[in-house]
Short mmCIF file of C-alpha atoms and ligand atoms in Angstrom, two decimals:
data_model
loop_
_atom_site.label_atom_id
_atom_site.label_comp_id
_atom_site.label_asym_id
_atom_site.label_seq_id
_atom_site.Cartn_x
_atom_site.Cartn_y
_atom_site.Cartn_z
CA MET A 1 29.36 19.97 4.57
CA SER A 2 30.27 17.96 1.01
CA SER A 3 31.32 20.26 -2.28
CA ASP A 4 30.49 18.42 -5.07
CA GLY A 5 26.77 16.49 -3.12
CA PHE A 6 28.06 14.09 -2.13
CA ILE A 7 29.08 12.00 0.39
CA PRO A 8 30.79 8.85 1.60
CA LEU A 9 28.31 5.21 1.64
CA SER A 10 27.27 4.85 5.32
CA TRP A 11 27.47 0.83 4.98
CA ASN A 12 28.79 -2.32 7.56
CA GLU A 13 29.62 -5.25 6.36
CA VAL A 14 27.63 -8.34 7.32
CA ALA A 15 29.37 -11.93 8.11
CA PRO A 16 28.34 -14.40 5.41
CA ASP A 17 26.58 -16.97 8.31
CA GLU A 18 25.27 -14.28 9.77
CA MET A 19 23.93 -12.29 6.07
CA LEU A 20 22.39 -15.92 5.60
CA LYS A 21 20.90 -15.77 8.88
CA LYS A 22 19.60 -12.68 8.45
CA ALA A 23 17.93 -13.18 4.43
CA ARG A 24 15.95 -16.83 6.01
CA GLU A 25 14.95 -14.45 8.90
CA LEU A 26 13.60 -12.17 7.10
CA PHE A 27 12.01 -14.42 4.24
CA SER A 28 10.39 -16.23 7.06
CA GLN A 29 8.62 -13.25 8.92
CA MET A 30 7.66 -11.72 5.22
CA ASP A 31 6.08 -15.49 4.26
CA ALA A 32 4.01 -14.73 7.51
CA ARG A 33 2.00 -11.95 6.55
CA ARG A 34 -1.14 -12.17 4.62
CA THR A 35 -3.80 -9.37 3.53
CA THR A 36 -7.46 -10.17 5.40
CA ARG A 37 -10.16 -8.11 4.83
CA HIS A 38 -11.69 -8.34 7.76
CA PHE A 39 -10.62 -5.25 10.77
CA SER A 40 -11.30 -4.79 14.89
CA THR A 41 -12.25 -1.92 15.88
CA ARG A 42 -8.92 -1.52 18.34
CA GLU A 43 -7.36 1.84 17.52
CA VAL A 44 -4.54 2.72 16.51
CA PRO A 45 -2.08 4.89 17.72
CA LYS A 46 -1.15 7.53 15.28
CA GLU A 47 2.89 7.46 15.98
CA LEU A 48 3.22 3.96 14.37
CA ILE A 49 1.38 4.92 10.71
CA GLU A 50 3.58 8.17 11.23
CA LEU A 51 6.08 5.82 11.75
CA ALA A 52 5.07 3.19 8.54
CA ILE A 53 4.85 6.34 6.44
CA LYS A 54 8.53 7.16 7.08
CA SER A 55 9.41 3.72 6.70
CA ALA A 56 7.56 3.59 3.08
CA SER A 57 9.44 6.88 1.87
CA THR A 58 13.35 5.67 2.29
CA ALA A 59 11.49 4.39 -0.93
CA PRO A 60 14.08 4.60 -3.77
CA SER A 61 12.44 6.71 -6.38
CA GLY A 62 12.59 8.19 -10.24
CA ALA A 63 15.13 11.16 -10.01
CA HIS A 64 14.31 11.07 -6.32
CA LEU A 65 11.76 13.80 -6.70
CA GLN A 66 9.46 10.98 -4.16
CA PRO A 67 6.00 11.26 -5.98
CA TRP A 68 3.75 10.00 -2.91
CA LYS A 69 1.53 12.11 -0.38
CA PHE A 70 0.14 9.65 2.56
CA ILE A 71 -3.51 10.90 3.62
CA ALA A 72 -4.23 8.76 6.72
CA VAL A 73 -7.89 9.08 7.67
CA SER A 74 -8.53 8.00 11.52
CA ASN A 75 -11.97 10.46 10.97
CA SER A 76 -14.80 8.26 11.45
CA GLU A 77 -17.22 10.91 9.67
CA ILE A 78 -14.93 10.73 6.62
CA LYS A 79 -14.07 7.29 6.41
CA GLN A 80 -17.60 6.39 6.53
CA LYS A 81 -17.72 8.86 3.71
CA MET A 82 -15.19 7.20 1.86
CA ARG A 83 -16.86 3.82 2.68
CA ASP A 84 -19.97 5.42 1.40
CA ALA A 85 -18.03 6.09 -1.94
CA ALA A 86 -16.49 3.00 -2.70
CA GLU A 87 -19.65 1.26 -1.72
CA ILE A 88 -21.19 3.13 -4.91
CA GLU A 89 -18.05 2.40 -7.80
CA GLU A 90 -18.07 -0.93 -6.88
CA ARG A 91 -21.05 -2.07 -6.88
CA LYS A 92 -21.50 -0.98 -10.31
CA THR A 93 -18.39 -3.01 -10.74
CA TYR A 94 -19.07 -5.79 -8.88
CA ASP A 95 -23.13 -6.04 -10.64
CA SER A 96 -22.03 -4.98 -14.28
CA ARG A 97 -18.74 -3.82 -15.54
CA MET A 98 -16.50 -7.00 -14.27
CA PRO A 99 -15.57 -8.99 -16.71
CA GLU A 100 -16.18 -12.96 -16.40
CA ALA A 101 -12.36 -14.01 -16.48
CA TRP A 102 -12.21 -10.97 -13.81
CA ARG A 103 -14.31 -12.74 -11.23
CA GLU A 104 -13.26 -16.12 -12.01
CA VAL A 105 -9.81 -14.90 -10.42
CA LEU A 106 -11.15 -12.69 -7.64
CA GLU A 107 -13.78 -15.65 -6.66
CA PRO A 108 -11.37 -17.48 -4.38
CA LEU A 109 -10.35 -14.58 -2.24
CA GLY A 110 -14.23 -13.48 -1.41
CA THR A 111 -14.08 -10.69 -1.86
CA ASP A 112 -17.85 -8.34 -2.74
CA ALA A 113 -18.81 -5.29 -2.95
CA ILE A 114 -19.18 -4.43 1.03
CA LYS A 115 -16.34 -2.41 2.09
CA ALA A 116 -16.66 -3.13 6.08
CA HIS A 117 -12.92 -2.62 6.50
CA MET A 118 -13.56 0.45 5.41
CA THR A 119 -14.87 1.92 8.51
CA ASP A 120 -13.98 -1.12 10.82
CA ALA A 121 -9.92 0.01 10.39
CA PRO A 122 -9.47 2.29 12.92
CA TRP A 123 -6.71 4.31 10.01
CA LEU A 124 -7.27 4.40 6.35
CA VAL A 125 -3.99 5.78 4.05
CA VAL A 126 -4.80 6.01 1.33
CA LEU A 127 -1.27 6.50 -0.90
CA PHE A 128 -2.07 9.40 -4.59
CA ARG A 129 0.36 9.12 -7.00
CA GLN A 130 1.73 12.81 -8.25
CA THR A 131 2.58 12.71 -11.83
CA LYS A 132 3.89 16.46 -11.65
CA ARG A 133 6.04 18.11 -8.84
CA ASP A 134 6.47 21.91 -8.64
CA ARG A 135 9.53 23.26 -9.67
CA SER A 136 9.01 26.31 -7.09
CA ASN A 137 9.67 29.21 -10.25
CA GLY A 138 5.00 29.21 -10.49
CA GLU A 139 5.74 26.02 -12.78
CA TYR A 140 5.02 22.00 -12.32
CA GLY A 141 7.44 19.93 -14.12
CA PRO A 142 6.51 15.80 -14.53
CA THR A 143 7.22 13.15 -12.62
CA TYR A 144 9.21 9.94 -13.53
CA TYR A 145 8.85 6.88 -12.79
CA SER A 146 5.82 7.59 -10.15
CA THR A 147 4.26 4.15 -10.50
CA GLU A 148 7.04 1.99 -10.10
CA SER A 149 8.22 4.10 -7.31
CA CYS A 150 4.92 4.27 -5.67
CA GLY A 151 4.84 0.41 -5.78
CA ILE A 152 7.62 0.26 -4.46
CA ALA A 153 6.60 2.68 -1.66
CA ALA A 154 3.63 0.15 -1.14
CA GLY A 155 5.48 -2.26 -0.34
CA MET A 156 7.86 -0.66 2.17
CA PHE A 157 4.83 0.31 4.64
CA ILE A 158 2.81 -2.87 3.61
CA HIS A 159 6.31 -4.32 5.33
CA ALA A 160 6.14 -2.10 7.91
CA ILE A 161 3.02 -2.53 9.16
CA HIS A 162 2.84 -6.64 9.21
CA ASN A 163 6.94 -5.73 10.77
CA MET A 164 4.48 -3.69 14.30
CA GLY A 165 2.24 -6.56 14.12
CA LEU A 166 -0.34 -5.36 12.61
CA VAL A 167 -2.22 -6.12 9.19
CA THR A 168 -3.15 -3.69 6.91
CA LEU A 169 -5.13 -4.77 2.97
CA THR A 170 -3.57 -3.67 -0.62
CA HIS A 171 -8.42 -2.49 -1.69
CA THR A 172 -8.61 -0.46 -4.82
CA PRO A 173 -11.76 0.55 -5.51
CA SER A 174 -12.29 1.55 -8.30
CA PRO A 175 -12.98 4.42 -10.55
CA MET A 176 -10.52 6.31 -7.53
CA GLY A 177 -11.33 9.50 -8.37
CA PHE A 178 -13.86 9.08 -5.47
CA LEU A 179 -10.87 9.55 -3.49
CA ARG A 180 -9.51 12.66 -4.57
CA ASP A 181 -13.04 14.58 -4.06
CA ILE A 182 -13.43 13.41 -0.45
CA LEU A 183 -9.72 14.66 0.37
CA GLY A 184 -9.57 17.63 -1.70
CA ARG A 185 -6.13 16.60 -3.11
CA PRO A 186 -4.67 18.63 -5.99
CA GLU A 187 -5.70 17.60 -9.88
CA HIS A 188 -2.04 16.38 -10.22
CA GLU A 189 -2.41 14.00 -7.55
CA HIS A 190 -3.94 10.13 -8.36
CA ALA A 191 -4.78 7.66 -5.80
CA MET A 192 -3.06 4.49 -6.41
CA LEU A 193 -4.14 2.17 -2.58
CA VAL A 194 -6.36 2.48 0.17
CA LEU A 195 -4.60 0.58 2.51
CA PRO A 196 -6.59 0.58 5.91
CA VAL A 197 -4.65 -0.84 8.64
CA GLY A 198 -5.50 -2.62 12.19
CA TYR A 199 -5.86 -4.94 14.31
CA PRO A 200 -7.29 -7.55 12.65
CA SER A 201 -10.58 -9.07 14.22
CA GLU A 202 -11.10 -12.02 16.17
CA SER A 203 -12.45 -14.36 13.80
CA ALA A 204 -10.80 -12.28 10.78
CA LYS A 205 -9.85 -15.61 7.69
CA VAL A 206 -8.02 -15.29 5.39
CA PRO A 207 -8.68 -17.48 1.65
CA ASP A 208 -6.56 -20.51 1.40
CA ILE A 209 -4.15 -19.84 -1.03
CA SER A 210 -0.67 -20.28 -1.25
CA ARG A 211 2.88 -18.43 -2.95
CA LYS A 212 4.03 -19.57 -6.27
CA SER A 213 7.63 -21.68 -5.81
CA LEU A 214 10.98 -20.42 -5.93
CA GLU A 215 11.08 -22.79 -9.38
CA GLU A 216 7.71 -21.16 -11.15
CA ILE A 217 8.77 -17.46 -10.36
CA SER A 218 12.63 -17.22 -11.38
CA GLU A 219 15.66 -18.58 -13.07
CA PHE A 220 19.15 -18.37 -12.74
CA LEU A 221 21.74 -18.06 -15.68
CA GLU A 222 24.86 -19.04 -13.96
N1 LIG B 301 -10.99 -3.83 -6.13
C1 LIG B 301 -12.16 -4.54 -5.97
C2 LIG B 301 -12.49 -6.19 -6.53
C3 LIG B 301 -11.14 -6.17 -6.42
C4 LIG B 301 -9.35 -6.58 -7.10
C5 LIG B 301 -8.78 -7.05 -6.93
I1 LIG B 301 -7.46 -7.46 -8.66
C6 LIG B 301 -8.47 -8.10 -6.25
O1 LIG B 301 -7.01 -8.72 -5.94
C7 LIG B 301 -9.10 -7.98 -4.71
C8 LIG B 301 -10.03 -7.41 -5.67
C9 LIG B 301 -12.37 -4.52 -4.63
O2 LIG B 301 -11.01 -3.97 -4.03
O3 LIG B 301 -13.38 -5.61 -3.78
#
């Protein structure tokens, strides 16, 4: 038991050649990840979803408040409700709310108002961002950098899913208020992402697009 609230860092040195090997392997594994909208209905054990959520929750967060709540839904009736509500909003978005500049960049991705992934995928994991925390004195205080914290956690979740050999999609039905209502979440929780998780369907497709090069995305000042 530490007296000042600190304990020694648990850290193991990695030899330089081993470091490079691990870094290359991780990049190659991550570079193979693709986002698909085409899911199989094949079941996925709950324990895998639990482990992905636990991995995501290792993310650093503002003041270590861990301002996230992951709601994992496999219940078909709830998934259908979520899909119906998402399709109502998305139809409005695609039919009239979406400006031309947005339409232009979505066109190569082949997205539309039909959200089959919400009922095909065996799990829908909804990431809620908490803007307040319970101070355990009957009051609520703010959270800090909750968008950054949840963004990092979402990235870790996505990687955990890819690492276990499953696929996911960062789905953002907009506006997302209906998710709080359907899932019975409190006012201070804001749905940030819907992450369908499962196996890809046999005919799953992905857009023929590539990633920006290192030169385009970075600059080194040495
Ligand atoms: N939220 C809609 C539209 C959409 C928006 C962006 I930015 C994307 O990268 C993909 C889709 C949808 O999920 O279809």
